[in-house]
mmCIF file of C-alpha atoms in Angstrom:
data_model
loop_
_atom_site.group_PDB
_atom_site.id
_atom_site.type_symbol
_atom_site.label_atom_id
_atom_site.label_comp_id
_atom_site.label_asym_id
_atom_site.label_seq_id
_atom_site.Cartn_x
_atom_site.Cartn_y
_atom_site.Cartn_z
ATOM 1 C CA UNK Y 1 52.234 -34.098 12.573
ATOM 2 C CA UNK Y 2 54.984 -33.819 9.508
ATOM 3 C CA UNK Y 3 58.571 -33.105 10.566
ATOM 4 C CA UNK Y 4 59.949 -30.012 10.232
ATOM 5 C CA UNK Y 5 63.289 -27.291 10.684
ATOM 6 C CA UNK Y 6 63.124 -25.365 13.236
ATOM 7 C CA UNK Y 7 65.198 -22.523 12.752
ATOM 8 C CA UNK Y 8 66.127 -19.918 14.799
ATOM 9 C CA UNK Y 9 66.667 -16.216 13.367
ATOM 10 C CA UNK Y 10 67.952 -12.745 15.600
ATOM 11 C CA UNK Y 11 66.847 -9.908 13.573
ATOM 12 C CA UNK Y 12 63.635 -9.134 11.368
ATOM 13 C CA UNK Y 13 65.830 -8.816 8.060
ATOM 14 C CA UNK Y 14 67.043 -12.323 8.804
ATOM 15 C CA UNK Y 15 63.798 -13.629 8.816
ATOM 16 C CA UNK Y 16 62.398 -11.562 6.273
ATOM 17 C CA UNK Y 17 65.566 -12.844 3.881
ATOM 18 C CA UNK Y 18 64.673 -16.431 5.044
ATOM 19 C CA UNK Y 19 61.169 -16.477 4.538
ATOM 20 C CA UNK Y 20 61.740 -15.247 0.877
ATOM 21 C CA UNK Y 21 63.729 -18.255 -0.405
ATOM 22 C CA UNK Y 22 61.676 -20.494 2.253
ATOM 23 C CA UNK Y 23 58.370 -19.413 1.294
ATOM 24 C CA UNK Y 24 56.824 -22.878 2.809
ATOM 25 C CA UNK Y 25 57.619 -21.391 6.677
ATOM 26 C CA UNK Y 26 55.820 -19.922 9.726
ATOM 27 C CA UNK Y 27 56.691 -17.351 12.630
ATOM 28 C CA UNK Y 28 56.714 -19.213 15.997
ATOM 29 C CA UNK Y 29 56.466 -17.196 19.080
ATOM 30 C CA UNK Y 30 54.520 -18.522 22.139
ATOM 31 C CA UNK Y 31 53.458 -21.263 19.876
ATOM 32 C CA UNK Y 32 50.140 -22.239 21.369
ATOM 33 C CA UNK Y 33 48.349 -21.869 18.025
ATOM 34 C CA UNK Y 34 51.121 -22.563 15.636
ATOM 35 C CA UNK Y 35 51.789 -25.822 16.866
ATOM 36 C CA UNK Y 36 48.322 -26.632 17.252
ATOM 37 C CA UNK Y 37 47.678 -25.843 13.413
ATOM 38 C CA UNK Y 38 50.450 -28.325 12.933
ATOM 39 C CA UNK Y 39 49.028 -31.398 14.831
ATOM 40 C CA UNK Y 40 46.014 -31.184 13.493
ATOM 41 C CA UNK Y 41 47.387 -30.869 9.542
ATOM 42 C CA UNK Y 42 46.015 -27.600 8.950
ATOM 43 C CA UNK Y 43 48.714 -26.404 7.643
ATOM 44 C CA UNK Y 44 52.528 -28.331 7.322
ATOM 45 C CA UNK Y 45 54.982 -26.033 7.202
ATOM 46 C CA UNK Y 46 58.920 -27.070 5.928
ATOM 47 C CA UNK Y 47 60.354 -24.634 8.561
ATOM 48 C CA UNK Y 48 59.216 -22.900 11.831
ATOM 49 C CA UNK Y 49 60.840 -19.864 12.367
ATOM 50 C CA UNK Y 50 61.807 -18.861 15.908
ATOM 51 C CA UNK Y 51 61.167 -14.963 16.723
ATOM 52 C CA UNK Y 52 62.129 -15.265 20.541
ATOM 53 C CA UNK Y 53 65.932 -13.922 19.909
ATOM 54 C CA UNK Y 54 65.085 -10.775 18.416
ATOM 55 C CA UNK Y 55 65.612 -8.148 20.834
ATOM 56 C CA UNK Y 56 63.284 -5.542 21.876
ATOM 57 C CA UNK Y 57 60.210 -7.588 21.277
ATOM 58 C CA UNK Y 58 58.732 -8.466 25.065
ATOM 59 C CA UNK Y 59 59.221 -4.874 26.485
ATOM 60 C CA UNK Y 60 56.448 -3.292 27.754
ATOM 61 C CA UNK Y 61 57.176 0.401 27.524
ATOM 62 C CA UNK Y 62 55.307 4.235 27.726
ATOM 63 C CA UNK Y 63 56.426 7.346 25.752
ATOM 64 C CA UNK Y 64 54.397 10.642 25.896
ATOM 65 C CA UNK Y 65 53.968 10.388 22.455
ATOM 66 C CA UNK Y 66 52.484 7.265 22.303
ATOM 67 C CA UNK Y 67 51.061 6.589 25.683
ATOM 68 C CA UNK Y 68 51.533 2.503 26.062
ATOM 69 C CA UNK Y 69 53.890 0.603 23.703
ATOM 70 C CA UNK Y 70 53.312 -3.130 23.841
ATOM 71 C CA UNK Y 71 56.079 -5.295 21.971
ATOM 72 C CA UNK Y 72 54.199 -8.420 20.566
ATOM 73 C CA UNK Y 73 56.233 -11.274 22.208
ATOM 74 C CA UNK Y 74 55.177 -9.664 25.060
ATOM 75 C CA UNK Y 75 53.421 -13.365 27.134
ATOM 76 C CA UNK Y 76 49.729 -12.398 27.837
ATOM 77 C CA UNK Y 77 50.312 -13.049 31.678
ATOM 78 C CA UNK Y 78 52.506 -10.078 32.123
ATOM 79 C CA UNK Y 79 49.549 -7.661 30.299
ATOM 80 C CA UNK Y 80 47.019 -9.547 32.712
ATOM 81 C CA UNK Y 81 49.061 -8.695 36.029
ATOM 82 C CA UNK Y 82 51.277 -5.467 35.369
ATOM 83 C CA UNK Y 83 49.905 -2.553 37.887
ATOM 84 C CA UNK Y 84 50.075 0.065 35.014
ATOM 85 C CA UNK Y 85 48.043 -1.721 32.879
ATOM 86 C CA UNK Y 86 45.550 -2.950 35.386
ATOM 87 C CA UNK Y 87 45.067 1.025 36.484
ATOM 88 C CA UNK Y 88 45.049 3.047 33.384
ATOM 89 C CA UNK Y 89 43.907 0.449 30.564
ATOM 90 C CA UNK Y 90 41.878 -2.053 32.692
ATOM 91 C CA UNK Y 91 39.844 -3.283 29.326
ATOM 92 C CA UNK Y 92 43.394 -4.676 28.104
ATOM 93 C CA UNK Y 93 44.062 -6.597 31.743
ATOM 94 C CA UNK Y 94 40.606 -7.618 31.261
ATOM 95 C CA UNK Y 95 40.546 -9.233 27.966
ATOM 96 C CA UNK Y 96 44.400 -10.618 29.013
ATOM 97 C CA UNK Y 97 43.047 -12.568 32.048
ATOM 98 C CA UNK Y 98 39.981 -14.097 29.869
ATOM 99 C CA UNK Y 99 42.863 -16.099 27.437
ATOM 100 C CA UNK Y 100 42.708 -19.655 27.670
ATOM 101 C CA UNK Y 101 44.435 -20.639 30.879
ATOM 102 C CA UNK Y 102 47.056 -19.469 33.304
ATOM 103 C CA UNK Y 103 49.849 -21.923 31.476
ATOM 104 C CA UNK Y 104 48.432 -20.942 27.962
ATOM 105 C CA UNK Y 105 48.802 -17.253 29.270
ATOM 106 C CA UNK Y 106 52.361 -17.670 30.204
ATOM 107 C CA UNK Y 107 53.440 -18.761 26.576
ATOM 108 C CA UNK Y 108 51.238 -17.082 24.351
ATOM 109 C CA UNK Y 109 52.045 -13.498 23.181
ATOM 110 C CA UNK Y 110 50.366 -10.476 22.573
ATOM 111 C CA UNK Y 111 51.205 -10.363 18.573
ATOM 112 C CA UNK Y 112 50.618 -14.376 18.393
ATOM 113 C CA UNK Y 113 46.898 -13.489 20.271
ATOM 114 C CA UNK Y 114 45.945 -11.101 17.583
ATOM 115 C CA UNK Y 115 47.209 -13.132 14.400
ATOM 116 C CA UNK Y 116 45.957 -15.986 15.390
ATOM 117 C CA UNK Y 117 43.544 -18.304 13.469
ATOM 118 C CA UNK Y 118 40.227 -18.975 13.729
ATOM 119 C CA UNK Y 119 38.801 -21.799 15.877
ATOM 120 C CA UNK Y 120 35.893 -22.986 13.258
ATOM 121 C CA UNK Y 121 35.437 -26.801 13.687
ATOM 122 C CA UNK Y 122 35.185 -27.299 9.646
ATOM 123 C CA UNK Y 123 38.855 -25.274 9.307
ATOM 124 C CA UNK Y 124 40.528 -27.510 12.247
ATOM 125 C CA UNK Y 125 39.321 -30.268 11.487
ATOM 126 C CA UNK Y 126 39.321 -32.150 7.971
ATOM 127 C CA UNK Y 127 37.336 -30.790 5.775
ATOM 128 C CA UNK Y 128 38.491 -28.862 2.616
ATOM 129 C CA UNK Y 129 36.997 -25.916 3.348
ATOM 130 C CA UNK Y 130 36.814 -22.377 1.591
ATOM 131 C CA UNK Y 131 39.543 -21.199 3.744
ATOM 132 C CA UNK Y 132 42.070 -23.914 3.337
ATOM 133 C CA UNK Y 133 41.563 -23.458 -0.470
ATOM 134 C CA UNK Y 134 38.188 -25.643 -1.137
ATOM 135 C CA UNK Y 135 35.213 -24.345 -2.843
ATOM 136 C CA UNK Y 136 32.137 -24.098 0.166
ATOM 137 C CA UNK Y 137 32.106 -22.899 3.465
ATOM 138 C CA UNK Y 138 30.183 -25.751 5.241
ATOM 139 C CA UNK Y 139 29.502 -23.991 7.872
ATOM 140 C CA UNK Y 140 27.098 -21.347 5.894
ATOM 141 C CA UNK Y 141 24.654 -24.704 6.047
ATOM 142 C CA UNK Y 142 26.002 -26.499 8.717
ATOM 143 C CA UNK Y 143 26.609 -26.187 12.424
ATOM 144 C CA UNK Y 144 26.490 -22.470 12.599
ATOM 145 C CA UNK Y 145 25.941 -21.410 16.791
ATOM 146 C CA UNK Y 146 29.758 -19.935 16.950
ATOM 147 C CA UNK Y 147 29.920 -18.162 13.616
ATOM 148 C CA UNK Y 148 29.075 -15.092 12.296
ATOM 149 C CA UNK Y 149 26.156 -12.563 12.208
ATOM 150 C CA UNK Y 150 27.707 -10.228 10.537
ATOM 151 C CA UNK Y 151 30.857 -9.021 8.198
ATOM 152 C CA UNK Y 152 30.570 -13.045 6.903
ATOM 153 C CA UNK Y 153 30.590 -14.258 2.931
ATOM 154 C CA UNK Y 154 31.507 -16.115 1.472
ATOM 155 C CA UNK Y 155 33.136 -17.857 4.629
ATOM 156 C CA UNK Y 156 31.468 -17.202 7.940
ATOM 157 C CA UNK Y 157 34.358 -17.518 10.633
ATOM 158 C CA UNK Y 158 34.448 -15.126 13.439
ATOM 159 C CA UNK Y 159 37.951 -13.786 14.988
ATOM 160 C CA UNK Y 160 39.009 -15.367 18.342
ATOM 161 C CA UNK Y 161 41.152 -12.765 19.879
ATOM 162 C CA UNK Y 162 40.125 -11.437 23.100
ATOM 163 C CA UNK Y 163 43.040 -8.809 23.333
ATOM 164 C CA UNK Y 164 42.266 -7.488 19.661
ATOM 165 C CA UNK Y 165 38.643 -6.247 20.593
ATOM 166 C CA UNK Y 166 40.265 -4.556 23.668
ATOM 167 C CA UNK Y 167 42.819 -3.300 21.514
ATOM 168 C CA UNK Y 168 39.967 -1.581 18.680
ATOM 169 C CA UNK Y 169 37.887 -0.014 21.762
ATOM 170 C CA UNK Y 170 41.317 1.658 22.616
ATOM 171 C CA UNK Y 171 42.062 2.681 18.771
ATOM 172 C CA UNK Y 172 45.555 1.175 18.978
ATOM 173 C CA UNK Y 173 48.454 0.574 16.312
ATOM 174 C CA UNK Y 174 50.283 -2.249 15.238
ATOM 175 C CA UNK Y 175 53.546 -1.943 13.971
ATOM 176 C CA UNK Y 176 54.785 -4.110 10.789
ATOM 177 C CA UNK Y 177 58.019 -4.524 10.041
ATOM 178 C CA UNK Y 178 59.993 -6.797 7.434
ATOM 179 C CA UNK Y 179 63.060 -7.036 5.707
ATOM 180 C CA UNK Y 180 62.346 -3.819 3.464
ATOM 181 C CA UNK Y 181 61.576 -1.839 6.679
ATOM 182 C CA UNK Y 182 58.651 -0.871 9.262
ATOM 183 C CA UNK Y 183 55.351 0.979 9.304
ATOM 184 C CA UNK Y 184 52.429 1.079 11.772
ATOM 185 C CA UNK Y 185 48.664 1.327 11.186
ATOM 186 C CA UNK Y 186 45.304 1.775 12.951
ATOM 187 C CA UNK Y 187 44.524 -2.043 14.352
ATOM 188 C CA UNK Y 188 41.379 -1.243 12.335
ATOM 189 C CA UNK Y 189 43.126 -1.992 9.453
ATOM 190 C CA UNK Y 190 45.138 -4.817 10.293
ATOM 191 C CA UNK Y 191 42.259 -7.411 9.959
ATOM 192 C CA UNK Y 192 40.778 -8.911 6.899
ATOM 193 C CA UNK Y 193 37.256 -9.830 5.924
ATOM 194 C CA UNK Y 194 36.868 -12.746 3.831
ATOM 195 C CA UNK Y 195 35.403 -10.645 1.072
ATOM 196 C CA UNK Y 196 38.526 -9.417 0.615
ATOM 197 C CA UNK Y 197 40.779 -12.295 0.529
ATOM 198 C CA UNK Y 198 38.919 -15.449 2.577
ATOM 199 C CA UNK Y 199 42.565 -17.641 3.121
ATOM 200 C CA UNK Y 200 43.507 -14.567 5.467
ATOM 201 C CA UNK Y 201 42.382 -13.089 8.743
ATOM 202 C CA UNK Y 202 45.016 -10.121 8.152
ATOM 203 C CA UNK Y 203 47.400 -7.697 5.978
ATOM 204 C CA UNK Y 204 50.736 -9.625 6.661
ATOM 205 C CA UNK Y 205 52.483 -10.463 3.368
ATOM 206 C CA UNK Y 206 55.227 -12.927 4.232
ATOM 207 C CA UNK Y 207 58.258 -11.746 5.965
ATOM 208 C CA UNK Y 208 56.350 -9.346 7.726
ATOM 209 C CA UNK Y 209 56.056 -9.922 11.811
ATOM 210 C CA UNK Y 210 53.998 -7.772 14.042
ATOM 211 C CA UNK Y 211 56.677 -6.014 16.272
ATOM 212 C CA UNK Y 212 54.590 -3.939 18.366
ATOM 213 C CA UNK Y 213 51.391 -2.558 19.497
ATOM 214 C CA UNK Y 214 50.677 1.360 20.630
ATOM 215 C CA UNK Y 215 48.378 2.226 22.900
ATOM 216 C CA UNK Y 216 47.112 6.231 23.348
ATOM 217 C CA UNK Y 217 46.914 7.882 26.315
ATOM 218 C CA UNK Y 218 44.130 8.153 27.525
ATOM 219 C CA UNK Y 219 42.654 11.073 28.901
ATOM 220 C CA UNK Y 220 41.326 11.780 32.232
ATOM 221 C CA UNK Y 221 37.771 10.777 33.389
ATOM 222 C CA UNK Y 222 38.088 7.923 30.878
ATOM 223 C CA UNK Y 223 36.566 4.738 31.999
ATOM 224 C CA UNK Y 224 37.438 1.484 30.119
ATOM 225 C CA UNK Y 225 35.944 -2.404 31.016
ATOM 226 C CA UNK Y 226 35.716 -5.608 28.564
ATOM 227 C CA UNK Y 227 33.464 -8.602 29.189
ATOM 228 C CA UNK Y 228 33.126 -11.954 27.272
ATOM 229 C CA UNK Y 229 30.265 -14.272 27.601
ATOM 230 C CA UNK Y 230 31.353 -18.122 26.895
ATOM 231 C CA UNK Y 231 29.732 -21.334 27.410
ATOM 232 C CA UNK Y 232 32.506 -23.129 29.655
ATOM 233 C CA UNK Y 233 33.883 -21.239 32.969
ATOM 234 C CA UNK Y 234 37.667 -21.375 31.827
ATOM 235 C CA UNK Y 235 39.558 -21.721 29.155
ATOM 236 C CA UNK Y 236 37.037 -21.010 26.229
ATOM 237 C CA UNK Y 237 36.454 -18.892 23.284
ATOM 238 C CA UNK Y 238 33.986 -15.792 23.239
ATOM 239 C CA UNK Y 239 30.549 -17.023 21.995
ATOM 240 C CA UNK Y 240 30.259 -12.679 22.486
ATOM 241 C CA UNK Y 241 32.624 -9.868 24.080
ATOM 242 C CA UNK Y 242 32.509 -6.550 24.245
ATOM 243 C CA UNK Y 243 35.052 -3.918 25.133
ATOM 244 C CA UNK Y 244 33.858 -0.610 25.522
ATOM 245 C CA UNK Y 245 35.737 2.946 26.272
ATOM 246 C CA UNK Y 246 33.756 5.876 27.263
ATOM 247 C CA UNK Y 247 34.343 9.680 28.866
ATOM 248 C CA UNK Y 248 31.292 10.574 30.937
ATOM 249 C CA UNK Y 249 30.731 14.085 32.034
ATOM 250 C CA UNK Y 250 28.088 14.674 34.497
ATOM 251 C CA UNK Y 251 25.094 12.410 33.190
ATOM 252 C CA UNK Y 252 26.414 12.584 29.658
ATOM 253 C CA UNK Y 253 28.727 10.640 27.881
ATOM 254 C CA UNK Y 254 31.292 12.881 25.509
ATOM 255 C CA UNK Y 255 32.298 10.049 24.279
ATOM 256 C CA UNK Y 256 32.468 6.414 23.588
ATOM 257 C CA UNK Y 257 33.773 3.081 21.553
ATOM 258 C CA UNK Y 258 32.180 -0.203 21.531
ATOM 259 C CA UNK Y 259 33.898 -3.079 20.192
ATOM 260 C CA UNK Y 260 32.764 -6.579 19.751
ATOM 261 C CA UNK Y 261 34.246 -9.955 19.685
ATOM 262 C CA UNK Y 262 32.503 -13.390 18.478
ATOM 263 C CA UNK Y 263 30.413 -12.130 15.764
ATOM 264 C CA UNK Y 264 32.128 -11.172 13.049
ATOM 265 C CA UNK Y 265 35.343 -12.495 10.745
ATOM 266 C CA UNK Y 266 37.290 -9.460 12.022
ATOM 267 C CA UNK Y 267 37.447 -7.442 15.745
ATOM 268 C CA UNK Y 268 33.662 -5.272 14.698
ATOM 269 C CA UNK Y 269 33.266 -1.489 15.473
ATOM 270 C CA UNK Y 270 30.139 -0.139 14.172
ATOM 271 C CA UNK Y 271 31.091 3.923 13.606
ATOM 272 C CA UNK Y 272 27.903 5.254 13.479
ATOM 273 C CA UNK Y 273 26.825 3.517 16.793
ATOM 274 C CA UNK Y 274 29.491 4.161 18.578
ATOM 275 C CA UNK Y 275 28.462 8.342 17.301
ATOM 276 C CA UNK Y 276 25.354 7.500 19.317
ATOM 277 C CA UNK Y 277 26.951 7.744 22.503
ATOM 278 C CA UNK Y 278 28.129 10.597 21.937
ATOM 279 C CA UNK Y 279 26.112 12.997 23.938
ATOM 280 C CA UNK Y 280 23.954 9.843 25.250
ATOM 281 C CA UNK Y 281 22.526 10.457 28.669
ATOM 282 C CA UNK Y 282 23.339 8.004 31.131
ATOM 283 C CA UNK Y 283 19.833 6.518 32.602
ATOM 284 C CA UNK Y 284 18.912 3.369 31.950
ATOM 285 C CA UNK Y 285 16.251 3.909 29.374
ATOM 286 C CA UNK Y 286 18.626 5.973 27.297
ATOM 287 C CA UNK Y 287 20.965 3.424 26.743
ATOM 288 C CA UNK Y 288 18.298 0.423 26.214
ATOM 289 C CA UNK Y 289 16.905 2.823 23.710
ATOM 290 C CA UNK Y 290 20.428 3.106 21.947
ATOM 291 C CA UNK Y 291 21.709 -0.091 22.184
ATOM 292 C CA UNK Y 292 18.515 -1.525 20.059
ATOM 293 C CA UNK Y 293 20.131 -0.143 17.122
ATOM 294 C CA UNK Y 294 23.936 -1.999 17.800
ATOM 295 C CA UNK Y 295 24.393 -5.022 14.942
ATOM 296 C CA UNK Y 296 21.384 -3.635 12.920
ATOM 297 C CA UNK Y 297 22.669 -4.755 9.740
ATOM 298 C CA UNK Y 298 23.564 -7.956 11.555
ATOM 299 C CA UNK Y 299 21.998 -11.202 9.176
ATOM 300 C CA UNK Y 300 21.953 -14.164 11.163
ATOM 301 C CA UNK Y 301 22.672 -17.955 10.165
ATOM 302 C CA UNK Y 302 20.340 -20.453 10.667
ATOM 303 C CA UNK Y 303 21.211 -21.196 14.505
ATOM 304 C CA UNK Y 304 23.206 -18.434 15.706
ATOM 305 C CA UNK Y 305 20.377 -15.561 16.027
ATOM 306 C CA UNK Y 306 20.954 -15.567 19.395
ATOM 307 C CA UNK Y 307 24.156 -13.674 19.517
ATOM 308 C CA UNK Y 308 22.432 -10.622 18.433
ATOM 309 C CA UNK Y 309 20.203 -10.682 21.493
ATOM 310 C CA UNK Y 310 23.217 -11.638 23.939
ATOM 311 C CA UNK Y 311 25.621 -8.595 21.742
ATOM 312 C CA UNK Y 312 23.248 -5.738 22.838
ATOM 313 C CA UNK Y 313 22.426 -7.580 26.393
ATOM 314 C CA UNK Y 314 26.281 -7.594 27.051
ATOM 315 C CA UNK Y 315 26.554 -4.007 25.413
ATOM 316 C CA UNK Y 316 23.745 -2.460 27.621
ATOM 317 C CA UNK Y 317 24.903 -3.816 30.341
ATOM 318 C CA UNK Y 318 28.400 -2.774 30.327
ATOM 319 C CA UNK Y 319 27.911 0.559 29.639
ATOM 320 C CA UNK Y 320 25.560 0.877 32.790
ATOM 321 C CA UNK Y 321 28.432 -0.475 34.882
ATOM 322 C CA UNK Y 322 30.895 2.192 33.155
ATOM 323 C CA UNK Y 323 28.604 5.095 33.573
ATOM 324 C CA UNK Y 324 27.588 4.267 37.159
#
């Protein structure tokens, strides 16, 4: 690990301002990716740059215009175990409580979760790959079983945040804000597939932090769940997840969102499925029938086929639970 400053900053203009003459700097905030990036000389940044002083940041908060506002130094514990959460948004609690472990879940925070980096073996480890400015992604002929089926090219990571894919079933926002000022977005829009620029997972430019996420309300007789298959019993990555939101009516579902976690460089939606449900009786052989077409576009490397089987398994099988 190199040395570096650790500097400490209490407003988003200060950092902004520093980041701009420092350009060689990170945010820290929980720190349990940051720092890991650092050991392992992914990345060797001149200055880390504390965001823990800057008010208004680890409030959780509701409004009736936006329903749920989350601020992203928020610890991922608190999401896991507050009541309100737990009762009206039980996907988010969900996803929170299937982060790491209980200590990583006390320092890690909700805008670290979903800007964090991705866990592929050839970008943690050393080996110049496409994403650390090299010229191959070693995994497109390599060990493939955690990458992607889909969204990949011309690198093949897949995103590891468990709280993002709750967060796209639930069609949050994230608010961005910087020196110059703030907006917020769709979370849809937030994320970055390596077609588009492969050395990022997301839209920040530097100086901007994530300040906050919003959350809808939801309406009544909404009915939310998340589930993530991994290979260990704690403390593990998704190989899949899926978070899924749905309104059932009778034996129909008016509505629903699927979202998927583990196969794809970004948090996946799949629009026209999730139109499928719409209207989607609730028996058994109804949604076998419908979830055969999730992922169809889906092209599989050479030893991770499986995940499309396990996708739809998890998909089918959550949605029976929801609508039961």
């Amino acid at each position: 690990m190199n040395n570096f400053n650790y500097v400490q900053q209490k407003t988003i203009k200060e950092v902004g301002q520093f980041i701009k003459e420092k350009p060689n700097s990170i945010l820290y905030a929980g720190g349990t990716d940051a720092l890991d990036l650092i050991k392992h000389n992914v990345i060797s940044p001149e200055n880390v740059v504390n965001l823990k002083l800057i008010p208004d940041m680890d409030r959780i908060r509701t409004s009736t215009e936006h329903g749920l506002s989350i601020g992203a130094l928020v610890n991922i514990a608190e999401i896991a175990n507050n009541n309100m959460i737990v009762e009206k948004y039980p996907i988010l609690a969900q996803a929170a409580r299937e982060v790491a472990s209980p200590q990583l879940r006390n320092m890690g925070t909700v805008g670290g979760n979903i800007c964090q980096r991705p866990r592929c073996w050839y970008f943690r480890e050393d080996f110049n790959c496409l994403r650390k400015g090299g010229g191959v992604c070693y995994a497109y002929d390599g060990e493939n079983k955690y990458h992607c089926i889909i969204g990949g090219g011309p690198c093949f990571i897949v995103h590891p945040s468990d709280l993002a894919v709750a967060l796209l079933a639930l069609e949050a926002k994230v608010t961005i804000q910087s020196a110059k000022g703030k907006h917020t977005i769709p979370i849809s829009e937030f994320f970055m597939l390596p077609d588009v620029d492969y050395t990022k997972e997301n839209i920040l430019q530097p100086g901007e932090v994530v300040t906050e996420i919003l959350i809808p309300a939801l309406q009544k007789n909404i009915k939310s769940s998340y589930v993530k298959f991994k290979e260990r019993g704690v403390w593990d990555f998704a190989i899949v997840s899926v978070g899924a939101v749905i309104k059932k009516e009778g034996n129909k579902i008016i509505e629903g969102r699927i979202a998927l976690g583990g196969i794809a460089p970004v948090p996946w939606v799949e629009k026209d499925f999730n139109g499928k449900l719409t209207g989607l009786s609730t028996n058994e052989n109804s949604i076998s029938e419908v979830v055969k077409e999730l992922l169809n576009n889906a092209e599989p490397l050479a030893k991770n086929e499986y995940k499309l089987t396990l996708a739809r398994n998890l998909t089918k099988q959550l949605l029976l639970n929801l609508v039961a």
